[in-house]
Coordinates of C-alpha atoms and ligand atoms in Angstrom, one line a residue:
X15 CA -5.9 8.4 30.3
X16 CA -6.8 10.3 26.9
X17 CA -10.0 9.5 25.3
X18 CA -9.1 8.7 21.8
X19 CA -11.2 8.5 18.5
X20 CA -9.7 6.8 15.5
X21 CA -11.3 7.7 12.2
X22 CA -10.6 5.4 9.3
X23 CA -10.9 7.4 6.1
X24 CA -12.7 6.5 3.0
X25 CA -10.2 4.4 0.5
X26 CA -11.2 3.3 -2.8
X27 CA -14.5 5.0 -3.0
X28 CA -15.6 3.0 -6.2
X29 CA -15.0 -0.2 -4.4
X30 CA -16.2 -2.1 -1.2
X31 CA -14.4 -1.9 1.9
X32 CA -12.1 -4.9 1.9
X33 CA -9.5 -4.5 4.5
X34 CA -9.5 -3.6 8.2
X35 CA -6.6 -0.9 8.5
X36 CA -4.2 -2.9 10.3
X37 CA -1.7 -0.3 11.6
X38 CA -4.8 1.6 13.0
X39 CA -6.2 -1.5 14.7
X40 CA -2.7 -2.0 16.2
X41 CA -2.5 1.3 17.3
X42 CA -5.9 1.1 18.8
X43 CA -4.7 -2.0 20.6
X44 CA -1.5 -0.3 21.9
X45 CA -3.5 2.6 23.2
X46 CA -5.8 0.6 25.1
X47 CA -3.1 -1.5 26.7
X48 CA -1.7 1.8 28.0
X49 CA -4.9 2.3 29.7
X50 CA -6.5 4.9 27.4
X51 CA -10.1 4.7 26.1
X52 CA -10.5 4.0 22.6
X53 CA -13.1 4.4 20.1
X54 CA -13.0 3.8 16.2
X55 CA -15.3 5.2 13.6
X56 CA -14.6 3.4 10.4
X57 CA -15.7 5.7 7.7
X58 CA -14.6 3.4 5.1
X59 CA -16.7 0.7 6.2
X60 CA -19.7 2.5 7.0
X61 CA -19.6 5.0 3.9
X62 CA -22.3 6.9 5.9
X63 CA -23.5 10.5 5.5
X64 CA -21.6 13.5 7.0
X65 CA -24.3 13.9 9.6
X66 CA -23.1 10.6 11.1
X67 CA -19.4 11.7 11.2
X68 CA -20.6 15.0 13.0
X69 CA -22.6 13.0 15.5
X70 CA -19.6 10.7 16.2
X71 CA -17.3 13.9 16.6
X72 CA -19.6 15.2 19.1
X73 CA -20.3 12.0 21.0
X74 CA -17.8 12.5 23.6
X75 CA -15.2 15.0 24.4
X76 CA -12.4 13.4 22.6
X77 CA -8.9 14.4 23.4
X78 CA -7.4 13.0 20.5
X79 CA -8.8 12.4 17.0
X80 CA -6.4 10.0 15.3
X81 CA -6.6 9.6 11.3
X82 CA -4.3 8.2 8.8
X83 CA -3.9 6.0 5.6
X84 CA -2.4 6.0 2.5
X85 CA -1.9 8.8 0.0
X86 CA -5.0 8.0 -2.0
X87 CA -7.1 8.5 1.1
X88 CA -6.1 12.2 1.0
X89 CA -9.5 13.6 0.1
X90 CA -11.2 11.7 2.8
X91 CA -8.6 12.7 5.3
X92 CA -8.9 16.2 4.4
X93 CA -12.4 16.3 5.0
X94 CA -12.4 14.7 8.1
X95 CA -9.7 16.8 9.8
X96 CA -11.7 19.9 8.6
X97 CA -14.9 18.6 10.2
X98 CA -13.0 17.5 13.3
X99 CA -11.5 21.0 14.0
X100 CA -15.0 22.6 13.5
X101 CA -17.0 20.2 15.6
X102 CA -14.5 19.2 17.9
X103 CA -12.2 22.1 18.5
X104 CA -10.9 20.7 21.8
X105 CA -9.3 17.7 20.2
X106 CA -5.8 17.1 19.3
X107 CA -5.9 16.0 15.6
X108 CA -3.2 13.5 15.1
X109 CA -2.3 12.1 11.8
X110 CA -0.1 9.2 10.7
X111 CA 0.6 6.8 7.9
X112 CA 1.8 6.9 4.3
X113 CA 0.1 10.3 3.0
X114 CA 1.9 12.0 5.7
X115 CA 5.4 10.2 6.1
X116 CA 5.9 10.7 2.4
X117 CA 5.7 14.4 2.8
X118 CA 5.4 15.6 6.2
X119 CA 6.0 19.4 5.8
X120 CA 3.8 19.4 2.7
X121 CA 0.9 17.9 4.5
X122 CA 1.2 20.0 7.4
X123 CA 1.2 23.2 5.0
X124 CA -1.8 21.6 3.2
X125 CA -3.8 20.5 6.2
X126 CA -3.5 23.2 9.1
X127 CA -6.0 21.2 10.9
X128 CA -3.6 18.5 11.7
X129 CA -1.9 19.6 14.9
X130 CA 0.8 16.8 15.2
X131 CA 1.8 14.1 12.6
X132 CA 3.5 10.9 13.5
X133 CA 6.2 10.2 10.7
X134 CA 6.8 6.5 9.7
X135 CA 6.2 3.9 12.3
X136 CA 3.9 4.9 15.1
X137 CA 4.1 1.8 17.5
X138 CA 6.2 3.7 20.0
X139 CA 5.9 7.4 19.1
X140 CA 2.1 7.5 19.1
X141 CA 1.7 6.1 22.8
X142 CA 4.3 8.4 23.7
X143 CA 2.4 11.3 22.2
X144 CA -0.7 10.1 24.3
X145 CA 1.3 9.9 27.5
X146 CA 2.7 13.3 27.3
X147 CA -0.9 14.8 26.5
X148 CA -2.1 13.0 29.6
X149 CA 0.6 14.4 31.8
X150 CA -0.6 18.0 30.7
X151 CA 2.0 18.6 28.1
X152 CA 1.8 19.8 24.4
X153 CA 5.5 20.2 24.0
X154 CA 6.1 17.9 21.0
X155 CA 9.7 18.8 20.3
X156 CA 11.0 16.2 22.5
X157 CA 9.3 13.1 21.1
X158 CA 11.4 11.4 18.2
X159 CA 9.2 10.7 15.1
X160 CA 6.8 13.7 15.1
X161 CA 6.1 16.4 13.1
X162 CA 4.4 19.5 14.7
X163 CA 3.9 23.3 14.3
X164 CA 5.4 26.2 16.4
X165 CA 3.3 29.2 17.3
X166 CA 4.2 30.9 14.0
X167 CA 2.8 27.8 11.9
X168 CA 6.1 26.7 10.9
X169 CA 6.4 22.9 11.2
X170 CA 9.3 21.0 12.5
X171 CA 10.2 17.4 11.9
X172 CA 11.8 15.7 15.3
X173 CA 14.6 13.4 14.7
X174 CA 13.8 9.9 13.7
X175 CA 12.2 7.4 15.9
X176 CA 14.1 4.0 15.7
X177 CA 11.9 1.0 14.2
X178 CA 10.8 -1.3 17.0
X179 CA 13.0 -4.5 16.9
X180 CA 11.0 -7.0 18.9
X181 CA 7.7 -7.0 16.7
X182 CA 6.4 -9.9 19.0
X183 CA 5.9 -7.2 21.9
X184 CA 3.0 -6.0 19.8
X185 CA -0.5 -6.9 21.2
X186 CA -3.0 -8.3 18.6
X187 CA -4.9 -5.7 16.5
X188 CA -8.0 -4.7 18.0
X189 CA -10.2 -6.0 15.3
X190 CA -13.2 -5.9 17.5
X191 CA -13.4 -2.1 17.3
X192 CA -14.0 -2.3 13.4
X193 CA -17.4 -3.4 11.9
X194 CA -16.3 -6.9 10.9
X195 CA -19.4 -8.0 9.6
X196 CA -19.2 -5.1 6.7
X197 CA -15.6 -6.5 6.1
X198 CA -16.8 -10.3 6.3
X199 CA -19.4 -9.4 3.4
X200 CA -16.5 -8.5 1.2
X201 CA -14.1 -11.3 2.3
X202 CA -13.9 -12.7 -1.1
X203 CA -10.5 -12.2 -3.0
X204 CA -10.8 -12.8 -6.7
X205 CA -7.5 -14.3 -6.8
X206 CA -8.1 -17.9 -6.4
X207 CA -11.1 -20.3 -6.0
X208 CA -10.5 -20.6 -2.1
X209 CA -10.2 -16.9 -1.9
X210 CA -13.3 -16.2 -3.9
X211 CA -15.0 -18.5 -1.6
X212 CA -14.1 -16.9 1.6
X213 CA -16.7 -16.0 3.9
X214 CA -14.6 -14.4 6.8
X215 CA -11.4 -13.1 5.9
X216 CA -8.9 -10.9 7.8
X217 CA -5.4 -9.7 7.0
X218 CA -2.3 -10.2 8.9
X219 CA 0.8 -8.4 8.5
X220 CA 3.5 -10.8 9.4
X221 CA 6.6 -9.2 8.3
X222 CA 7.9 -5.3 7.6
X223 CA 10.2 -4.6 4.8
X224 CA 11.0 -5.7 1.2
X225 CA 14.4 -6.4 0.0
X226 CA 13.6 -4.9 -3.6
X227 CA 14.4 -1.4 -4.7
X228 CA 11.4 -0.8 -7.2
X229 CA 11.4 3.0 -8.4
X230 CA 7.5 3.0 -8.3
X231 CA 7.3 1.6 -4.7
X232 CA 7.2 3.2 -1.4
X233 CA 7.3 1.5 2.2
X234 CA 5.6 4.0 4.2
X235 CA 8.9 4.8 6.1
X236 CA 8.6 1.5 8.1
X237 CA 10.9 -0.8 6.4
X238 CA 14.2 0.9 7.3
X239 CA 13.8 3.2 4.1
X240 CA 13.3 6.4 5.8
X241 CA 15.9 8.8 6.6
X242 CA 16.3 12.3 7.2
X243 CA 18.1 15.3 5.5
X244 CA 19.1 18.3 7.4
X245 CA 19.6 21.6 5.5
X246 CA 21.9 24.6 6.3
X247 CA 19.1 26.2 8.6
X248 CA 18.8 22.9 10.4
X249 CA 15.5 22.2 8.8
X250 CA 14.9 18.4 8.8
X251 CA 12.9 16.4 6.1
X252 CA 12.4 13.0 5.0
X253 CA 14.1 11.1 2.1
X254 CA 13.7 7.4 1.2
X255 CA 16.5 5.3 0.4
X256 CA 17.4 1.8 -0.6
X257 CA 18.3 1.1 3.1
X258 CA 16.4 -1.7 4.6
X259 CA 15.5 -3.1 8.0
X260 CA 13.6 -6.3 7.5
X261 CA 11.8 -7.4 10.6
X262 CA 9.5 -10.5 11.2
X263 CA 7.2 -11.5 13.8
X264 CA 8.1 -15.2 14.6
X265 CA 6.0 -17.9 13.2
X266 CA 4.9 -18.6 16.8
X267 CA 3.3 -15.1 17.1
X268 CA 1.9 -15.4 13.6
X269 CA 0.3 -18.8 13.9
X270 CA -1.0 -17.8 17.4
X271 CA -2.3 -14.8 16.2
X272 CA -4.1 -16.8 13.2
X273 CA -5.6 -19.4 15.9
X274 CA -6.8 -16.6 17.8
X275 CA -8.9 -15.0 15.1
X276 CA -10.2 -18.5 14.1
X277 CA -11.3 -19.1 17.5
X278 CA -12.5 -15.4 18.2
X279 CA -13.9 -14.7 14.7
X280 CA -14.2 -17.9 12.8
X281 CA -12.1 -16.8 10.1
X282 CA -11.7 -19.1 7.1
X283 CA -8.9 -17.2 5.1
X284 CA -6.1 -14.9 5.9
X285 CA -4.7 -12.3 3.6
X286 CA -1.1 -11.7 4.2
X287 CA -0.4 -7.9 3.8
X288 CA 3.4 -8.3 3.9
X289 CA 4.7 -6.1 0.9
X290 CA 6.5 -9.5 -0.2
X291 CA 5.9 -12.6 1.8
X292 CA 8.1 -14.6 -0.5
X293 CA 11.2 -12.4 -0.5
X294 CA 10.7 -12.1 3.3
X295 CA 10.8 -16.1 3.3
X296 CA 13.9 -15.9 0.9
X297 CA 15.7 -13.4 3.2
X298 CA 15.1 -15.4 6.2
X299 CA 17.2 -18.4 4.9
X300 CA 13.9 -20.1 3.4
X301 CA 12.8 -20.9 7.2
X302 CA 10.3 -18.7 8.0
X303 CA 7.4 -19.4 5.9
X304 CA 8.4 -23.3 6.2
X305 CA 8.0 -22.9 10.0
X306 CA 5.0 -21.1 9.9
X307 CA 3.5 -23.7 7.5
X308 CA 4.6 -26.4 10.0
X309 CA 2.9 -24.6 13.0
X310 CA -0.1 -24.1 10.9
X311 CA -0.5 -27.7 10.5
X312 CA 0.5 -28.6 14.2
X313 CA -2.2 -26.1 15.2
X314 CA -4.8 -27.6 13.4
X315 CA -5.2 -24.7 10.9
X316 CA -4.5 -26.7 7.8
X317 CA -7.6 -26.7 5.6
X318 CA -9.3 -29.9 5.5
X319 CA -9.5 -29.7 1.6
X320 CA -5.8 -29.4 1.4
X321 CA -5.2 -32.2 4.0
X322 CA -7.4 -34.8 2.1
X323 CA -6.5 -33.5 -1.2
X324 CA -10.0 -32.8 -2.2
X325 CA -11.6 -29.8 -4.0
X326 CA -12.3 -26.8 -1.8
X327 CA -15.9 -26.9 -0.6
X328 CA -16.6 -24.0 1.9
X329 CA -19.4 -25.8 3.5
X330 CA -17.1 -28.5 4.6
X331 CA -13.8 -27.4 4.5
X332 CA -12.5 -26.4 8.1
X333 CA -9.3 -24.6 8.5
X334 CA -7.8 -21.6 7.2
X335 CA -6.5 -20.8 3.7
X336 CA -4.2 -18.1 3.1
X337 CA -2.8 -15.8 0.4
X338 CA -0.1 -13.3 0.0
X339 CA 2.6 -11.5 -2.4
X340 CA 5.2 -12.9 -4.5
X341 CA 8.2 -11.8 -6.7
X342 CA 9.1 -13.2 -10.0
X343 CA 12.5 -14.4 -8.9
X344 CA 11.1 -16.8 -6.4
X345 CA 8.2 -19.3 -6.0
X346 CA 8.4 -22.0 -3.7
X347 CA -1.5 -21.2 -0.3
X348 CA -4.0 -20.5 -2.5
X349 CA -2.9 -17.7 -4.7
X350 CA 0.1 -15.2 -5.2
X351 CA 0.0 -12.0 -6.5
X352 CA 2.9 -11.1 -8.7
X353 CA 3.9 -7.4 -9.6
X354 CA 5.6 -8.4 -13.2
X355 CA 5.0 -4.9 -14.3
X356 CA 6.6 -5.5 -17.6
X357 CA 8.0 -8.2 -20.2
X358 CA 10.3 -5.9 -21.6
X359 CA 13.9 -6.6 -21.0
X360 CA 14.8 -2.7 -21.2
X361 CA 12.0 -1.6 -19.0
X362 CA 12.7 -4.3 -16.3
X363 CA 16.4 -3.0 -16.2
X364 CA 15.2 0.3 -15.3
X365 CA 12.5 -0.5 -12.7
X366 CA 15.1 -1.6 -10.2
X367 CA 13.4 -4.8 -9.3
X368 CA 16.1 -7.4 -10.4
X369 CA 13.5 -9.3 -12.4
X370 CA 14.1 -10.4 -16.0
X371 CA 11.6 -11.6 -18.6
X372 CA 12.8 -15.1 -17.9
X373 CA 12.3 -15.0 -14.1
X374 CA 8.9 -13.5 -14.7
X375 CA 8.1 -16.4 -17.1
X376 CA 9.6 -18.9 -14.9
X377 CA 7.9 -18.1 -11.8
X378 CA 4.4 -18.0 -13.7
X379 CA 4.9 -21.6 -14.8
X380 CA 6.2 -23.0 -11.6
X381 CA 3.5 -21.4 -9.8
X382 CA 1.0 -22.9 -12.2
X383 CA 2.4 -26.2 -11.9
X384 CA 2.3 -26.1 -8.1
X385 CA -1.5 -25.7 -8.4
X386 CA -1.5 -22.1 -7.1
X387 CA -3.0 -19.2 -9.3
X388 CA -0.4 -16.5 -10.3
X389 CA -2.1 -13.1 -10.4
X390 CA 0.2 -10.9 -12.6
X391 CA 0.3 -7.4 -12.4
X392 CA 1.3 -5.3 -15.4
X393 CA 2.0 -1.7 -16.0
X394 CA 2.4 0.8 -18.9
X395 CA 3.9 4.2 -19.1
X396 CA 7.3 3.5 -17.6
X397 CA 9.9 6.5 -18.0
X398 CA 11.5 4.3 -20.9
X399 CA 8.5 2.8 -22.3
X400 CA 8.7 2.6 -26.0
X401 CA 7.1 0.8 -28.9
X402 CA 9.3 -2.2 -28.6
X403 CA 8.5 -2.6 -25.0
X404 CA 4.8 -2.5 -25.7
X405 CA 5.4 -5.2 -28.2
X406 CA 7.5 -7.1 -26.0
X407 CA 4.6 -7.5 -23.4
X408 CA 1.9 -8.5 -26.2
X409 CA 4.4 -11.1 -27.3
X410 CA 4.6 -12.4 -23.7
X411 CA 1.0 -12.5 -23.0
X412 CA 0.5 -14.6 -26.1
X413 CA 3.2 -16.9 -25.2
X414 CA 1.9 -17.4 -21.7
X415 CA -1.8 -17.1 -22.5
X416 CA -2.1 -14.1 -20.2
X417 CA -5.0 -11.5 -20.2
X418 CA -4.1 -8.3 -18.4
X419 CA -5.2 -4.7 -18.4
X420 CA -2.3 -2.9 -17.4
X421 CA -2.0 -0.1 -14.9
X422 CA -0.5 3.2 -15.6
X423 CA 2.9 3.6 -14.0
X424 CA 2.1 6.3 -11.4
X425 CA 4.7 8.2 -9.4
X426 CA 3.1 8.0 -5.8
X427 CA 4.8 10.4 -3.3
X428 CA 7.3 8.5 -1.3
X429 CA 8.8 6.8 -4.4
X430 CA 12.0 7.2 -6.3
X431 CA 10.0 8.3 -9.6
X432 CA 8.1 11.1 -7.3
X433 CA 11.5 12.3 -6.3
X434 CA 13.0 12.0 -9.5
X435 CA 10.2 13.7 -11.7
X436 CA 8.8 16.0 -8.9
X437 CA 9.1 19.2 -11.1
X438 CA 7.5 17.4 -14.2
X439 CA 4.9 16.0 -12.0
X440 CA 3.9 19.1 -10.6
X441 CA 4.1 21.0 -13.8
X442 CA 1.3 18.8 -15.0
X443 CA -0.8 20.4 -12.6
X444 CA 0.2 23.9 -12.6
X445 CA 2.3 23.7 -9.5
X446 CA -0.5 22.6 -7.3
X447 CA 0.5 19.6 -5.2
X448 CA -2.8 19.0 -3.9
X449 CA -4.4 18.8 -7.3
X450 CA -2.0 16.0 -7.7
X451 CA -2.7 14.1 -4.7
X452 CA -6.5 14.6 -5.2
X453 CA -6.2 13.1 -8.6
X454 CA -4.3 10.1 -7.5
X455 CA -6.2 6.9 -7.6
X456 CA -5.3 3.1 -8.0
X457 CA -3.4 3.7 -11.3
X458 CA -6.3 2.5 -13.6
X459 CA -6.4 6.1 -14.9
X460 CA -3.6 8.3 -16.0
X461 CA -2.5 10.8 -13.6
X462 CA 0.9 12.4 -13.8
X463 CA 2.7 11.2 -16.8
X464 CA 6.5 10.0 -16.3
X465 CA 6.7 8.4 -19.6
X466 CA 9.4 10.1 -21.8
X467 CA 7.8 9.2 -25.0
X468 CA 4.1 9.2 -24.7
X469 CA 1.4 11.5 -23.6
X470 CA -1.9 10.7 -21.9
X471 CA -3.8 10.0 -25.1
X472 CA -1.4 7.8 -26.4
X473 CA -1.1 5.7 -23.0
X474 CA -5.0 5.3 -23.4
X475 CA -4.8 4.3 -27.0
X476 CA -1.9 2.1 -26.9
X477 CA -3.1 0.1 -23.7
X478 CA -6.4 -0.3 -25.8
X479 CA -4.3 -1.9 -28.7
X480 CA -2.2 -4.0 -26.3
X481 CA -5.3 -5.6 -24.7
X482 CA -6.7 -6.2 -28.1
X483 CA -3.4 -7.9 -29.2
X484 CA -3.6 -5.3 -32.0
X485 CA 0.2 -5.3 -33.2
X486 CA -0.7 -4.2 -36.7
X487 CA -2.2 -0.8 -35.5
X488 CA 0.5 -0.6 -32.9
X489 CA 3.2 -0.7 -35.6
X490 CA 1.3 1.7 -37.9
X491 CA 1.0 4.1 -35.0
X492 CA 4.8 3.9 -34.5
X493 CA 5.5 5.2 -38.1
X494 CA 2.9 7.9 -37.3
X495 CA 4.5 9.1 -34.3
X496 CA 7.9 9.0 -35.9
X497 CA 6.5 11.0 -38.7
X498 CA 5.0 13.6 -36.5
X499 CA 8.0 13.9 -34.1
X500 CA 10.3 14.5 -37.0
X501 CA 8.1 17.2 -38.4
X502 CA 7.9 18.7 -34.8
X503 CA 11.8 18.5 -34.5
X504 CA 12.0 20.2 -37.9
X505 CA 9.6 22.9 -37.0
X506 CA 11.8 23.6 -33.7
X507 CA 14.9 24.2 -35.7
X508 CA 13.3 26.4 -38.6
X509 CA 14.6 30.0 -38.0
X510 CA 12.0 32.4 -36.6
Ligands
LIG607 C1 -4.0 -3.2 2.8 C2 -3.3 -2.3 1.8 C3 -4.1 -1.7 0.8 C4 -5.7 -1.8 1.1 C5 -6.1 -0.3 2.1 C6 -5.4 -0.1 3.0 C7 -6.0 0.8 4.1 N1 -7.2 0.5 4.6 O1 -5.5 1.7 4.4 C8 -6.0 -1.4 -0.1 C9 -6.4 -2.7 -1.1 C10 -7.4 -0.4 -0.5 C11 -4.8 -0.7 -0.9 C12 -4.9 -0.1 -2.1 C13 -3.9 0.6 -2.8 N2 -2.6 0.7 -2.1 CO1 -2.0 -0.3 -0.7 N3 -1.4 -1.5 0.7 C14 -1.9 -2.3 1.7 C15 -0.8 -2.8 2.4 C16 -0.7 -4.4 1.6 C17 -0.9 -3.3 3.8 C18 -1.0 -2.0 4.7 C19 -0.7 -2.3 5.9 O2 -1.6 -2.5 6.8 N4 0.5 -2.0 6.4 C20 1.1 -2.6 7.8 C21 0.6 -1.5 8.8 C22 1.1 -1.7 10.3 O3 1.1 -0.4 8.4 P1 0.2 1.0 8.3 O4 -1.6 0.6 8.3 O5 0.5 1.9 7.6 O6 0.3 1.4 9.7 C23 1.5 2.2 10.3 C24 1.9 3.6 9.9 O7 1.7 3.7 8.6 C25 1.3 4.5 10.8 N5 -0.3 4.8 10.8 C26 -1.1 4.4 10.0 N6 -2.3 5.0 10.2 C27 -2.1 5.8 11.2 C28 -3.1 6.5 12.0 C29 -2.5 7.3 12.8 C30 -3.7 8.1 13.5 C31 -1.1 7.2 13.3 C32 -0.7 8.2 14.5 C33 -0.3 6.6 12.6 C34 -0.7 5.6 11.5 O8 1.4 3.7 11.9 C35 1.2 2.2 11.9 C36 2.4 1.6 12.7 O9 3.4 2.0 12.4 C37 0.5 -2.0 2.0 C38 1.9 -2.7 2.0 C39 2.4 -2.8 3.3 N7 2.4 -4.2 3.8 O10 2.4 -2.1 4.2 C40 0.1 -1.5 0.6 C41 0.5 -0.1 0.4 C42 0.1 0.7 1.4 N8 -0.5 0.3 -0.7 C43 0.1 1.1 -1.6 C44 -0.1 1.4 -2.7 C45 0.7 2.1 -4.0 C46 -1.7 1.3 -3.1 C47 -2.5 1.5 -4.3 C48 -2.2 2.9 -4.9 C49 -2.1 0.4 -5.2 C50 -2.8 0.5 -6.6 N9 -2.0 0.8 -7.8 O11 -3.8 0.2 -6.8 C51 -4.0 1.3 -4.0 C52 -4.9 2.5 -3.7 C53 -6.2 2.6 -4.2 C54 -7.0 3.6 -4.0 N10 -7.8 4.1 -5.1 O12 -6.9 4.3 -3.2 C55 1.7 1.4 -1.2 C56 1.8 3.0 -0.7 C57 1.0 4.1 -1.0 C58 1.3 5.3 -0.4 N11 1.9 6.4 -1.1 O13 0.8 5.8 0.7 C59 1.9 0.4 -0.1 C60 2.9 0.5 0.9 C61 2.3 -0.9 -1.0 C62 3.5 -0.6 -1.7 N12 4.6 -0.8 -1.2 O14 3.7 0.2 -2.8 N13 -3.9 -0.8 -0.3

């Protein structure tokens, strides 16, 4: 059996750690079920100095050091794998998750310390890798879903690993390997009163997939979106398509899991991580969430305040509240997060999501009428953003009484936007992909601009004017913009 150390990299350095990494917790559990010896160092939770990481890396003779996360964890991942190779050179460094899946060959080139990568879903590929290692083999060419390097340093991507069909075969995540006290301290989710008062929140991912095809979104290669291309030299690469394979845990699995965490860890709130809980309900013939809710009540998980119709009091309320994500074309918990993105008809048409201004507004009204707090997400800087779309948003906020600080539209790797605007994006970083990866954050700052019309200075300025509802200055700048660009156009056509 292999000795495996998982390292959870730092994500959102500027914020407190709030989410146990669900995929890693599942992989740890799977590895233990297969008989391997597993430890976790949660760098995101501990935020400790490097000396601690070095100690952990030396604390045993690890066979495998596993690390993974989303693209914005790149800086931390880079640091950990560099240290791992220095301090524990005997260990096989294995990486996975969105940062690698979105660009396997690039990551293998940028981070030579990674020995093997697991592309897309790792539920089967990772234990198979451990099994091989255990059997003394380091021949990775036969394991679907892996990316690896040959003796010359060239990376190879193996054929795809089919997604697991029966998700209920998954063991429960190994939450007890993570410092839950740190996470419980940051349990509160600022999205609803119940969420705000949560003291012991854990997250559950109940379904995999999303039926939408938003141009700014990426599904980590675990939603049926991942496909391979093979070039003339036989070199494989990943591509992300509109194909979907939507998978659910059964309501029974979900509710038993929640019951388990209630009994084991005393949780009072469950955050559903599902990419889009409500679209998943919709595509299940509107039965899935209803059945979860029925079992939730049957198993005694319904919060006392909901049952008795009284205000939530965390001192008295027994039971488990929950929250998740929704989409503007549906509403049917405590809070629902909505990615409304924009209230401009033109922009909405180009996002690919199928939402309209009407569905956005309707869902907001319905959600509020149902006593659920809607949390709208807005963005600025779409490829087709213009003065009229900016104004449309301000008008909608005024109409609906919304306050929002829009995010900046960001082409994260793996998204359609990244594919479409790749050369433009890299052009903004002097062709240096790593510089772009290191710059990415949570889209509250401008990174690579994909707006055809506005530059960074304009996007910051316009966002500020939107927040202040300053339509007069937006109109004045539109005149200025047109004047400047007319002048620039004229200069361009002047003979040299
Ligand atoms: C929880 C979550 C977060 C958490 C942190 C997650 C974490 N600890 O890594 C927080 C809230 C911090 C977060 C933030 C953001 N997130 Co987020 N988040 C999620 C969410 C909801 C759940 C992730 C999850 O648990 N998935 C389910 C599990 C099973 O998948 P998994 O963890 O990836 O694990 C599987 C594989 O990826 C792989 N794997 C993962 N780790 C490892 C490790 C090893 C060793 C191996 C072998 C394999 C492996 O194997 C697992 C099993 O198959 C997803 C949506 C979703 N439902 O997936 C979005 C998602 C990952 N986030 C996304 C985005 C865009 C963001 C933000 C940029 C959003 C924003 N504008 O602010 C920010 C980044 C902020 C920042 N400054 O860095 C994108 C993807 C980004 C990317 N390119 O990688 C997703 C897919 C949502 C979406 N569709 O757009 N997020």
